[in-house]
């Protein structure tokens, strides 16, 4: 995350870049400087999850009530000193950063393997040095913050760009996070979450101006430095030989052989002494060994330019042209952040320098496919598909009908490729009004994955605490896949027997044995809902009372539990959501592993699946029903699981509490009745057969997998049909 080596360099070589500050004092100064404006901190929430999770137990699925309480204390501390917080979450992974995402997920897999090795060796939770955030923490944190009344937003691209853009355009007090990219963006001040003392409200501010003084650079040089060092866009190895040459020359002159810190000093010295010398006379590609990576390098530099900014290192286009990324950001700002329901309680300050100036930042010879928006007077002809893409979900004030064009220097095949990509995106959803609603819910963090499915047909799920060596329990990726497939059917339409025109969703799900070289290609699975599957217009936009019943019917149909509607209706909230999930798991699983750690993570992933289904069905149940602090505690679950393994009676497990026992018996009756209807008998551990030793649903290292549909007649093992066609049923028979 961020610029390679920069965090360590600042701490060891330039400690004066870090200054201890106090948020209480900063807010008072901000109020006196901008009367009538609320001091606001924009928070990169993904960087803060480790800081926020303070409960003792994390290995068993999370102590969610304690976590919610910690979040409440965090928010209240800032509220007490008059500081407003705006939280941003990653909404999707950009295509250019997928490789970096995969690299981190595989690294996490290795960490998880070490965690399970420790558990087996020591039979205890590892120390905080091996801490791994509980599954679903980011998803449920969004809803927790909204419950606490906080403005919570989900990005339409990499969150760091939107955080930096929001902070600059709203003249925020600063950015709170842990990402050295915030030292590179020319935006408001950057504060470290890891150094924050909540009691005193002291933290460390990392000053980009002081960093520039130490390096002999200007703030506008920092994006260039970041790309030469390597970041999430430009691979570290791309300029390895260049950095070595800079280092060799620098050390020969300075006599400094501290390679780690000297690399940054050496590259900075080259920028200030050599590149500045010829700036304006030579193009950057004439001064740097860009080679075939020119387009990627320029993309990396341009990725740090916020709306209205330009770079002296990039060739400037005529006024009236902005990058696609900036157009997206501006579109988000206008149509979503200024929505009447999301306006700040106090007027925000606006930096006069942050007004949008229309500039384009790219190399004229670059083959990168970039869509442009131009002045309304432009005579350029534009394909209607491209116009439509920019108009979908756009605010009318943005004039979506304004002409756009591809760079004149781009070749004809580049234009065709861009059009083809746009057409492919448009085929996922044909109704722009529905897509606009999905987008609104996405940005305001009110749904989960729905907009990603509908806009790009691509979703991802990060690591889960699953033991790669214990193959008794299928991965959560396969257990809940049939549910996701029915959601795809609801959002995109049914599959038609594997036809080439069928919608396909690319799933980047982490599970043991998956090298993540390619996504799993998963097709929709038809569902059977009473009266037929209603349209999204009915589920999302119809306000009639009857529509609420259709929403509930559709939700249950996604879990193939329509026959259990009557029993579930008798269960109070939030336990009906719990019952829904338990019934699904009992109907699906032939055997349950005695690994409470993995079962806890499996259950939490089930709750996130419920959030997805509820979002797709138009919210028949309130989201609070799926929040783990209302239905689950990992430490308590683990304790009761171990007691159950020792043969404790139900009365002992429920601590002789008659009220709890009555509720348990009622819930058990609902679950058992539903399972009995599906010909599934819930048995105790003594009845489990010993031959279930393989991980059902393992797809091995298949490089490209397509999931076909299947009938419910084999409902006990639905994930056995999830592999590619080369892995037919015989492949699973050995398990």
XYZ file of C-alpha atoms in Angstrom:
735
model
C 0.000 0.000 0.000
C 1.443 3.363 -0.979
C 4.970 4.151 -2.152
C 7.628 1.477 -1.731
C 10.019 2.249 1.110
C 8.696 5.725 1.831
C 7.230 4.977 5.273
C 10.482 3.542 6.581
C 12.511 6.299 4.965
C 10.500 9.040 6.657
C 10.827 7.356 10.041
C 14.567 6.706 9.859
C 16.044 9.391 7.601
C 13.587 12.307 7.788
C 11.944 12.111 11.225
C 11.349 15.879 11.190
C 8.673 15.239 8.540
C 6.581 13.790 11.388
C 5.172 16.337 13.843
C 3.071 15.609 16.933
C -0.210 17.536 16.759
C -3.396 17.732 18.785
C -6.783 17.496 17.065
C -8.494 19.621 19.694
C -6.066 22.489 19.042
C -6.234 22.000 15.277
C -10.024 22.147 15.287
C -10.025 25.372 17.308
C -7.551 26.953 14.896
C -9.628 25.792 11.911
C -12.794 27.314 13.390
C -11.088 30.671 13.909
C -9.673 30.617 10.378
C -12.939 29.538 8.726
C -15.819 30.918 10.831
C -19.053 29.017 10.444
C -17.374 25.907 9.005
C -17.258 22.615 10.869
C -13.748 21.146 11.139
C -13.943 17.907 9.197
C -11.594 14.929 9.021
C -11.977 12.539 6.116
C -11.138 9.023 7.278
C -9.696 6.238 5.132
C -11.633 3.573 6.995
C -9.830 0.604 5.444
C -6.567 1.839 6.996
C -8.201 2.100 10.421
C -9.735 -1.355 10.886
C -6.771 -2.752 12.809
C -6.697 0.309 15.037
C -10.427 0.094 15.749
C -10.523 -3.611 16.551
C -9.430 -3.646 20.195
C -11.387 -6.613 21.685
C -9.238 -9.371 23.130
C -10.629 -12.263 21.093
C -10.337 -12.177 17.300
C -9.593 -15.745 16.293
C -13.123 -17.150 16.806
C -15.024 -14.801 14.518
C -14.881 -11.545 16.439
C -16.283 -9.959 19.595
C -18.756 -7.749 17.835
C -20.502 -5.963 20.694
C -17.151 -4.874 22.099
C -16.110 -3.735 18.628
C -19.270 -1.700 18.149
C -18.664 -0.088 21.540
C -15.091 0.807 20.522
C -16.355 2.462 17.342
C -18.924 4.422 19.327
C -16.200 5.687 21.695
C -14.015 6.692 18.723
C -16.794 8.712 17.124
C -17.884 10.295 20.384
C -14.359 11.466 21.201
C -14.167 13.528 18.009
C -17.759 14.720 18.336
C -17.011 16.063 21.812
C -14.393 18.455 20.407
C -16.600 19.566 17.508
C -14.920 17.567 14.744
C -17.042 15.970 12.009
C -15.872 12.663 10.559
C -16.517 11.451 7.008
C -15.630 7.788 6.417
C -14.596 6.312 3.060
C -14.505 2.598 2.238
C -13.099 0.838 -0.829
C -15.999 0.151 -3.166
C -14.197 -1.862 -5.817
C -10.785 -2.915 -7.060
C -9.595 -1.075 -10.157
C -8.515 -3.338 -13.018
C -5.023 -1.854 -13.022
C -4.575 -2.782 -9.366
C -5.899 -6.344 -9.519
C -2.384 -7.830 -9.586
C -1.477 -5.966 -6.411
C -4.744 -7.110 -4.788
C -3.942 -10.728 -5.678
C -0.405 -10.415 -4.317
C -1.737 -9.222 -0.953
C -4.382 -11.937 -0.773
C -1.772 -14.666 -1.383
C 0.424 -13.114 1.297
C -2.554 -13.201 3.666
C -3.030 -16.891 2.866
C 0.468 -17.568 4.165
C -0.310 -15.629 7.331
C -3.497 -17.634 7.858
C -1.576 -20.898 7.469
C 0.799 -19.805 10.236
C -2.178 -18.909 12.456
C -3.666 -22.410 12.138
C -0.258 -23.981 12.746
C -0.022 -22.000 15.974
C -3.523 -23.045 17.066
C -2.744 -26.728 16.479
C 0.589 -26.502 18.288
C -0.427 -24.338 21.259
C -4.230 -24.688 21.405
C -4.535 -20.967 22.094
C -5.052 -17.713 20.212
C -1.821 -16.318 18.736
C -0.447 -13.027 20.012
C -1.334 -9.648 18.547
C 1.738 -9.902 16.299
C -0.215 -12.478 14.252
C -3.498 -10.550 14.422
C -5.794 -11.047 11.445
C -8.962 -8.971 11.246
C -12.182 -10.997 11.609
C -14.007 -11.858 8.409
C -16.471 -9.242 7.234
C -15.039 -6.517 9.487
C -14.933 -3.876 6.750
C -18.479 -4.645 5.579
C -20.052 -4.499 9.014
C -18.022 -1.447 10.034
C -19.802 0.512 7.288
C -23.189 -0.293 8.783
C -21.977 0.250 12.338
C -20.836 3.772 11.486
C -24.124 4.523 9.730
C -25.961 3.256 12.811
C -23.883 5.719 14.822
C -25.115 8.535 12.573
C -21.868 9.034 10.667
C -21.524 10.054 7.017
C -20.223 6.884 5.403
C -19.314 6.636 1.727
C -18.218 3.792 -0.523
C -15.852 4.606 -3.385
C -16.458 4.111 -7.089
C -12.707 3.553 -7.572
C -9.668 3.278 -5.318
C -10.685 4.933 -2.066
C -7.411 6.847 -1.574
C -8.113 8.974 -4.660
C -11.620 9.865 -3.510
C -10.394 10.514 0.044
C -7.707 12.903 -1.200
C -10.141 14.575 -3.611
C -12.826 15.006 -0.945
C -10.335 16.380 1.549
C -9.037 18.991 -0.880
C -12.344 20.104 -2.378
C -14.029 20.441 1.028
C -11.044 22.095 2.681
C -10.998 19.436 5.362
C -8.948 19.640 8.506
C -7.053 16.613 7.285
C -6.980 12.958 6.242
C -6.748 10.216 8.871
C -5.271 6.981 7.600
C -2.083 4.979 7.101
C -0.999 5.190 3.474
C 2.059 7.017 2.145
C 0.115 7.895 -0.999
C -1.403 10.688 1.102
C 2.074 12.232 1.261
C 2.105 12.289 -2.548
C -1.342 13.744 -3.252
C -1.448 17.551 -3.149
C -4.331 17.666 -0.711
C -5.105 18.580 2.905
C -2.781 17.491 5.770
C -2.227 13.793 6.423
C -2.465 12.315 9.942
C -1.434 8.831 11.093
C -4.119 6.582 12.600
C -1.526 4.222 14.095
C -0.027 7.073 16.149
C -3.383 8.357 17.393
C -3.879 8.461 21.173
C -7.642 8.645 21.564
C -7.500 9.843 25.171
C -5.398 12.932 24.393
C -6.281 13.248 20.676
C -2.585 13.534 19.879
C -1.245 12.009 16.682
C 1.500 12.505 14.118
C 1.110 14.719 11.064
C 3.271 13.779 8.090
C 4.120 17.002 6.260
C 4.658 16.730 2.503
C 6.213 20.224 2.377
C 8.914 19.181 4.871
C 9.458 16.005 2.884
C 10.021 18.086 -0.238
C 12.502 20.308 1.609
C 14.491 17.234 2.664
C 14.517 15.845 -0.875
C 15.082 19.095 -2.733
C 11.827 18.659 -4.634
C 8.586 20.521 -5.215
C 5.180 19.105 -4.288
C 4.426 18.689 -8.001
C 7.469 16.371 -8.269
C 6.151 13.850 -5.742
C 3.939 11.842 -8.181
C 6.987 11.426 -10.429
C 9.094 10.253 -7.474
C 6.381 7.816 -6.350
C 6.230 6.121 -9.750
C 10.018 5.876 -10.061
C 10.151 4.188 -6.641
C 7.172 1.923 -7.356
C 3.580 2.021 -6.095
C 0.281 0.214 -6.603
C 0.202 1.230 -10.283
C 3.872 1.038 -11.314
C 5.546 -2.260 -10.283
C 8.637 -1.889 -8.138
C 10.789 -3.816 -10.605
C 10.030 -1.559 -13.568
C 12.723 0.999 -12.697
C 15.050 -1.194 -10.672
C 18.046 -0.697 -12.988
C 17.347 3.036 -13.196
C 17.318 3.329 -9.412
C 20.547 1.353 -9.221
C 22.245 3.779 -11.592
C 20.975 6.747 -9.582
C 22.197 5.103 -6.380
C 25.644 4.303 -7.800
C 26.179 7.893 -8.878
C 24.758 9.321 -5.657
C 26.879 7.148 -3.343
C 30.035 7.872 -5.347
C 29.470 11.587 -4.793
C 28.093 11.521 -1.253
C 29.986 8.515 0.044
C 26.759 7.256 1.616
C 26.195 3.504 1.478
C 22.912 3.235 3.410
C 21.162 1.690 0.431
C 17.635 1.635 1.841
C 17.370 5.347 2.507
C 19.833 6.364 -0.162
C 17.663 5.010 -2.990
C 14.996 7.617 -2.297
C 17.640 10.319 -1.827
C 19.396 9.265 -5.019
C 16.252 9.273 -7.177
C 15.206 12.624 -5.693
C 18.656 14.010 -6.409
C 18.369 12.861 -10.033
C 14.986 14.564 -10.384
C 16.196 17.863 -8.926
C 19.662 17.947 -10.560
C 19.078 16.273 -13.931
C 15.399 16.150 -14.869
C 14.731 19.717 -13.717
C 17.643 20.885 -15.867
C 15.930 19.803 -19.086
C 12.333 20.280 -17.971
C 10.362 22.005 -20.698
C 13.021 21.273 -23.326
C 12.681 17.501 -23.471
C 9.776 15.165 -23.037
C 9.904 12.969 -19.998
C 10.262 9.799 -22.064
C 13.462 11.236 -23.532
C 14.927 11.584 -20.045
C 13.699 8.322 -18.517
C 13.972 4.680 -19.659
C 10.217 4.242 -20.059
C 10.384 1.878 -23.024
C 7.200 -0.154 -23.557
C 5.955 0.836 -20.099
C 5.356 4.444 -21.069
C 1.564 4.331 -20.900
C 1.589 2.597 -17.510
C 4.071 5.123 -16.133
C 2.024 8.120 -17.271
C -1.074 6.479 -15.861
C 0.696 6.173 -12.523
C 1.725 9.837 -12.463
C -1.715 11.016 -13.566
C -3.411 8.880 -10.888
C -2.193 11.345 -8.240
C -3.704 14.393 -9.946
C -6.903 15.493 -8.275
C -9.674 17.395 -10.080
C -8.347 20.788 -11.185
C -4.691 19.830 -10.848
C -2.046 19.427 -13.528
C 1.505 18.153 -13.599
C 4.544 19.919 -15.082
C 5.844 16.481 -16.045
C 2.945 15.575 -18.322
C 2.115 16.927 -21.742
C -0.795 19.331 -21.430
C -3.820 19.075 -23.673
C -6.006 22.007 -24.759
C -8.275 23.519 -22.163
C -11.660 21.852 -21.947
C -10.474 18.281 -21.579
C -10.260 16.210 -18.404
C -9.342 12.638 -17.679
C -12.006 9.973 -17.335
C -10.954 9.353 -13.742
C -11.474 13.012 -12.914
C -14.831 13.010 -14.686
C -15.909 10.119 -12.499
C -14.716 11.881 -9.367
C -16.493 15.123 -10.257
C -19.642 13.187 -11.151
C -19.506 11.550 -7.727
C -18.964 14.856 -5.963
C -21.858 16.632 -7.646
C -24.521 13.942 -7.854
C -23.797 12.108 -4.617
C -21.928 14.212 -2.061
C -24.234 17.162 -2.596
C -27.402 15.113 -2.306
C -29.877 16.784 0.008
C -29.843 13.805 2.340
C -26.088 13.780 2.739
C -25.258 17.439 3.224
C -23.111 18.220 6.247
C -24.914 19.675 9.237
C -22.693 22.750 9.105
C -21.600 24.426 5.861
C -18.382 23.046 4.482
C -15.503 25.272 3.484
C -14.566 25.430 -0.167
C -11.021 26.033 -1.251
C -11.037 28.613 -4.020
C -8.094 26.873 -5.665
C -9.939 23.604 -5.956
C -12.296 24.697 -8.722
C -12.274 22.367 -11.669
C -9.969 23.366 -14.469
C -10.280 21.291 -17.574
C -6.891 19.829 -18.382
C -5.778 16.501 -19.688
C -2.756 14.776 -18.287
C -1.306 12.082 -20.497
C 1.323 11.413 -23.073
C 0.256 12.072 -26.697
C 1.820 8.849 -27.887
C 0.274 6.743 -25.182
C -1.979 3.957 -26.366
C -3.917 4.059 -23.136
C -7.635 4.108 -23.761
C -9.041 7.180 -22.056
C -12.474 8.696 -22.498
C -12.645 12.479 -22.554
C -15.299 15.122 -21.953
C -14.957 18.333 -23.947
C -16.507 21.764 -24.206
C -20.092 21.766 -25.523
C -18.919 23.569 -28.643
C -16.832 20.619 -29.766
C -17.796 19.247 -33.202
C -16.369 15.797 -32.561
C -18.712 12.950 -33.434
C -19.203 10.428 -30.662
C -20.642 6.916 -30.735
C -23.954 6.817 -28.898
C -22.751 3.969 -26.678
C -20.015 6.153 -25.211
C -22.431 8.999 -24.611
C -24.780 6.619 -22.863
C -22.060 5.293 -20.555
C -21.328 8.729 -19.187
C -24.995 9.594 -18.914
C -25.950 6.545 -16.858
C -26.482 7.587 -13.278
C -25.223 11.095 -13.961
C -26.576 14.220 -12.385
C -28.411 16.455 -14.891
C -26.228 19.391 -13.900
C -23.251 17.618 -15.435
C -24.852 17.830 -18.880
C -24.328 14.169 -19.797
C -25.192 14.897 -23.413
C -22.087 17.080 -23.781
C -19.881 15.557 -26.503
C -16.860 13.495 -25.559
C -13.991 12.175 -27.609
C -10.967 9.924 -27.574
C -7.545 11.517 -27.945
C -6.975 12.450 -31.594
C -3.635 10.656 -31.389
C -5.268 7.355 -30.442
C -5.389 4.753 -33.159
C -8.626 3.451 -34.606
C -8.270 0.073 -32.894
C -8.005 1.853 -29.531
C -11.358 3.520 -30.174
C -12.895 0.200 -31.132
C -11.527 -1.450 -27.987
C -12.929 1.344 -25.832
C -16.340 1.051 -27.469
C -16.334 -2.725 -27.050
C -15.544 -2.416 -23.354
C -18.336 0.097 -22.872
C -20.826 -2.099 -24.716
C -19.837 -5.058 -22.553
C -20.472 -3.048 -19.399
C -23.805 -1.856 -20.691
C -25.038 -5.375 -21.399
C -24.910 -6.206 -17.694
C -27.912 -3.948 -17.005
C -30.189 -2.352 -19.594
C -32.125 -0.029 -17.288
C -30.187 3.187 -16.475
C -32.695 4.198 -13.790
C -32.154 0.948 -11.898
C -28.368 1.301 -12.263
C -28.605 4.818 -10.885
C -30.465 3.543 -7.810
C -27.862 0.799 -7.323
C -25.098 3.357 -7.628
C -26.691 5.642 -5.061
C -27.037 2.794 -2.546
C -23.437 1.791 -3.236
C -21.913 5.233 -2.693
C -23.872 5.822 0.491
C -22.758 2.403 1.808
C -26.331 1.114 2.028
C -25.801 -2.077 -0.002
C -23.119 -4.666 -0.629
C -21.767 -5.855 -4.030
C -25.006 -5.136 -5.912
C -23.644 -2.197 -7.922
C -20.400 -4.050 -8.685
C -22.374 -6.950 -10.135
C -24.628 -4.704 -12.194
C -21.987 -2.251 -13.447
C -19.014 -4.478 -14.223
C -20.049 -8.061 -13.495
C -17.001 -8.484 -11.279
C -16.797 -8.975 -7.516
C -14.227 -10.056 -4.974
C -14.082 -11.494 -1.472
C -10.932 -11.267 0.626
C -9.345 -13.889 2.860
C -11.311 -15.908 5.406
C -9.874 -17.868 8.332
C -9.997 -21.260 6.620
C -7.556 -24.076 7.319
C -6.006 -25.233 4.069
C -4.852 -28.505 5.637
C -8.200 -29.399 7.204
C -10.332 -30.424 4.238
C -13.478 -31.548 6.051
C -15.435 -28.333 5.550
C -16.049 -26.703 2.166
C -14.836 -23.159 1.696
C -17.380 -20.410 2.330
C -16.826 -19.354 -1.292
C -18.595 -22.545 -2.448
C -21.130 -22.933 0.347
C -22.724 -19.574 -0.456
C -22.149 -19.619 -4.199
C -25.642 -20.968 -5.034
C -27.115 -18.010 -3.147
C -24.944 -15.575 -5.090
C -25.921 -17.262 -8.345
C -29.597 -16.686 -7.619
C -28.789 -13.063 -6.866
C -27.062 -12.844 -10.261
C -30.233 -14.221 -11.823
C -32.243 -11.546 -10.049
C -29.915 -8.693 -11.038
C -28.805 -9.784 -14.515
C -31.338 -12.327 -15.773
C -31.402 -16.105 -15.930
C -28.837 -18.308 -17.610
C -30.126 -20.021 -20.754
C -28.404 -23.393 -20.730
C -24.889 -22.080 -21.136
C -25.563 -19.884 -24.139
C -22.696 -17.586 -25.106
C -24.952 -14.579 -24.554
C -25.664 -15.543 -20.948
C -24.419 -13.083 -18.335
C -21.286 -14.197 -16.511
C -19.954 -12.800 -13.256
C -16.236 -12.829 -12.551
C -15.667 -13.934 -8.968
C -12.301 -13.203 -7.354
C -12.913 -15.205 -4.185
C -10.038 -16.326 -1.980
C -10.197 -19.996 -0.975
C -7.604 -22.710 -0.333
C -6.091 -23.998 -3.550
C -7.080 -20.992 -5.668
C -3.969 -19.309 -7.176
C -6.085 -16.297 -8.225
C -4.540 -16.258 -11.687
C -7.997 -15.877 -13.201
C -11.471 -15.229 -11.818
C -14.069 -17.973 -11.515
C -16.662 -17.392 -14.243
C -20.034 -17.958 -12.610
C -23.401 -17.976 -14.363
C -26.768 -17.108 -12.796
C -28.895 -19.837 -11.262
C -32.685 -19.630 -11.753
C -34.715 -19.257 -8.592
C -38.276 -20.264 -7.829
C -40.257 -17.586 -6.048
C -44.025 -17.743 -5.387
C -45.756 -15.969 -8.265
C -42.536 -15.776 -10.253
C -39.457 -13.603 -9.846
C -40.445 -9.919 -9.668
C -38.570 -7.238 -11.556
C -36.058 -4.931 -9.889
C -38.459 -2.058 -10.517
C -41.007 -3.789 -8.294
C -38.462 -4.772 -5.635
C -36.682 -1.418 -5.489
C -39.168 1.240 -6.536
C -42.678 -0.036 -5.787
C -44.059 1.464 -2.564
C -47.222 -0.673 -2.449
C -47.599 -2.926 0.651
C -47.775 -6.019 -1.563
C -44.270 -5.312 -2.809
C -42.877 -5.923 0.675
C -44.218 -9.473 0.593
C -42.600 -9.980 -2.810
C -39.286 -8.745 -1.405
C -39.423 -11.292 1.401
C -40.462 -14.090 -0.964
C -37.537 -13.254 -3.214
C -35.050 -13.194 -0.345
C -36.136 -16.643 0.806
C -36.054 -17.899 -2.789
C -32.403 -16.845 -3.039
C -31.690 -19.282 -0.193
C -34.132 -21.820 -1.691
C -36.148 -21.629 1.525
C -39.540 -20.501 0.220
C -41.237 -23.411 1.980
C -39.976 -22.120 5.346
C -41.669 -18.728 5.073
C -44.425 -19.478 7.572
C -42.059 -20.729 10.291
C -39.649 -17.829 9.825
C -42.457 -15.311 10.084
C -43.125 -16.491 13.638
C -39.563 -15.725 14.730
C -38.797 -12.261 16.072
C -36.122 -9.971 14.691
C -33.154 -10.382 14.478
C -33.383 -14.134 15.146
C -35.313 -14.849 11.932
C -32.233 -13.904 9.893
C -30.197 -16.210 12.126
C -32.670 -19.047 11.532
C -32.624 -18.424 7.790
C -28.863 -18.819 7.751
C -28.825 -21.890 9.996
C -31.482 -23.666 7.933
C -29.517 -22.999 4.765
C -26.312 -24.347 6.307
C -27.962 -27.489 7.694
C -29.677 -28.223 4.389
C -26.421 -27.666 2.475
C -23.790 -29.348 4.607
C -23.443 -33.140 4.834
C -20.764 -32.891 7.510
C -19.510 -30.148 9.839
C -15.879 -29.939 10.896
C -15.110 -29.743 14.623
C -13.143 -26.566 13.956
C -14.949 -23.748 15.715
C -12.577 -21.137 14.328
C -13.514 -21.890 10.757
C -17.181 -22.300 11.627
C -17.202 -18.839 13.177
C -15.781 -17.321 9.995
C -18.233 -19.365 7.923
C -21.133 -17.967 9.905
C -19.939 -14.366 9.541
C -19.538 -14.800 5.777
C -23.114 -16.063 5.808
C -24.224 -12.803 7.369
C -22.438 -10.841 4.626
C -24.244 -13.011 2.074
C -27.520 -12.088 3.743
C -26.573 -8.418 3.383
C -26.028 -8.970 -0.354
C -29.345 -10.786 -0.795
C -31.262 -8.241 1.250
C -29.738 -5.415 -0.832
C -30.670 -7.116 -4.104
C -34.233 -7.808 -2.952
C -35.021 -4.216 -2.012
C -34.406 -4.515 1.757
C -37.324 -6.712 2.945
C -35.568 -6.929 6.326
C -33.730 -4.128 8.068
C -29.952 -4.366 7.870
C -29.757 -4.465 11.663
C -30.985 -8.076 11.483
C -27.699 -9.137 9.894
C -25.346 -7.184 12.102
C -23.165 -9.614 14.078
C -23.312 -7.565 17.284
C -27.015 -8.477 17.392
C -26.683 -12.229 16.791
C -23.103 -13.470 17.266
C -20.091 -13.339 19.551
C -17.055 -15.351 18.519
C -15.593 -15.864 21.991
C -18.941 -16.999 23.443
C -19.561 -19.266 20.453
C -16.172 -20.907 20.926
C -16.761 -21.440 24.634
C -20.154 -23.065 24.063
C -18.747 -25.151 21.221
C -16.039 -26.601 23.453
C -18.600 -27.303 26.193
C -20.831 -29.041 23.672
C -17.942 -31.240 22.530
C -17.510 -32.359 26.153
C -21.173 -33.453 26.221
C -22.705 -30.663 28.313
C -26.509 -30.709 28.419
C -28.509 -27.960 26.744
C -29.613 -26.652 30.133
C -25.985 -26.243 31.186
C -25.045 -24.568 27.922
C -27.867 -22.085 28.485
C -26.781 -21.527 32.105
C -30.088 -22.841 33.528
C -31.883 -19.772 32.181
C -35.507 -20.808 31.511
C -36.199 -17.882 29.200
C -33.174 -18.733 27.055
C -34.136 -22.409 27.048
C -37.647 -21.617 25.806
C -36.301 -19.400 23.059
C -33.741 -22.033 22.070
C -36.400 -24.750 21.846
C -38.586 -22.519 19.682
C -35.736 -21.700 17.313
C -34.648 -25.319 17.190
C -38.189 -26.366 16.267
C -38.259 -23.891 13.381
C -34.892 -25.054 12.049
C -35.651 -28.773 12.462
C -39.052 -28.468 10.807
C -37.562 -26.679 7.813
C -34.737 -29.206 7.512
C -37.182 -32.094 7.833
C -39.180 -30.684 4.944
C -35.997 -30.862 2.865
C -35.355 -34.453 4.010
C -32.381 -33.375 6.086
C -32.080 -34.848 9.589
C -29.850 -32.934 11.983
C -27.670 -35.470 13.796
C -25.161 -35.248 16.606
C -21.432 -35.653 16.322
C -21.592 -39.401 17.030
C -23.468 -39.911 13.751
C -20.911 -38.121 11.602
C -19.205 -40.463 9.207
C -15.438 -40.565 9.112
C -14.976 -40.824 5.380
C -15.593 -37.097 4.740
C -11.986 -35.977 4.562
C -11.816 -34.056 1.329
C -12.587 -30.363 0.880
C -15.753 -30.384 -1.180
C -15.768 -27.675 -3.756
C -11.996 -27.516 -4.109
C -11.294 -26.341 -7.624
C -7.626 -27.062 -7.557
C -5.469 -24.855 -9.702
C -7.739 -24.717 -12.713
C -6.727 -21.549 -14.515
C -10.101 -20.614 -15.912
C -13.341 -21.911 -14.471
C -16.941 -21.568 -15.535
C -19.729 -22.504 -13.179
C -22.746 -24.110 -14.848
C -26.226 -24.199 -13.405
C -27.614 -27.253 -11.712
C -30.881 -28.584 -10.346
C -31.879 -28.658 -6.701
C -32.261 -32.423 -6.776
C -28.683 -32.751 -5.513
C -29.085 -30.033 -2.941
C -26.850 -31.740 -0.403
C -23.685 -31.111 -2.409
C -24.317 -28.114 -4.695
C -20.688 -27.002 -4.697
C -19.678 -30.267 -6.364
C -20.952 -28.761 -9.597
C -18.997 -25.541 -9.219
C -15.832 -26.532 -11.053
C -15.072 -26.103 -14.734
C -16.522 -28.528 -17.224
C -13.286 -30.484 -17.292
C -13.985 -31.360 -13.634
C -17.122 -33.442 -13.969
C -18.820 -35.431 -11.214
C -16.239 -38.229 -11.274
C -13.667 -35.727 -10.124
C -15.522 -35.402 -6.820
C -16.255 -39.090 -6.326
C -12.856 -39.658 -4.719
C -13.993 -37.495 -1.789
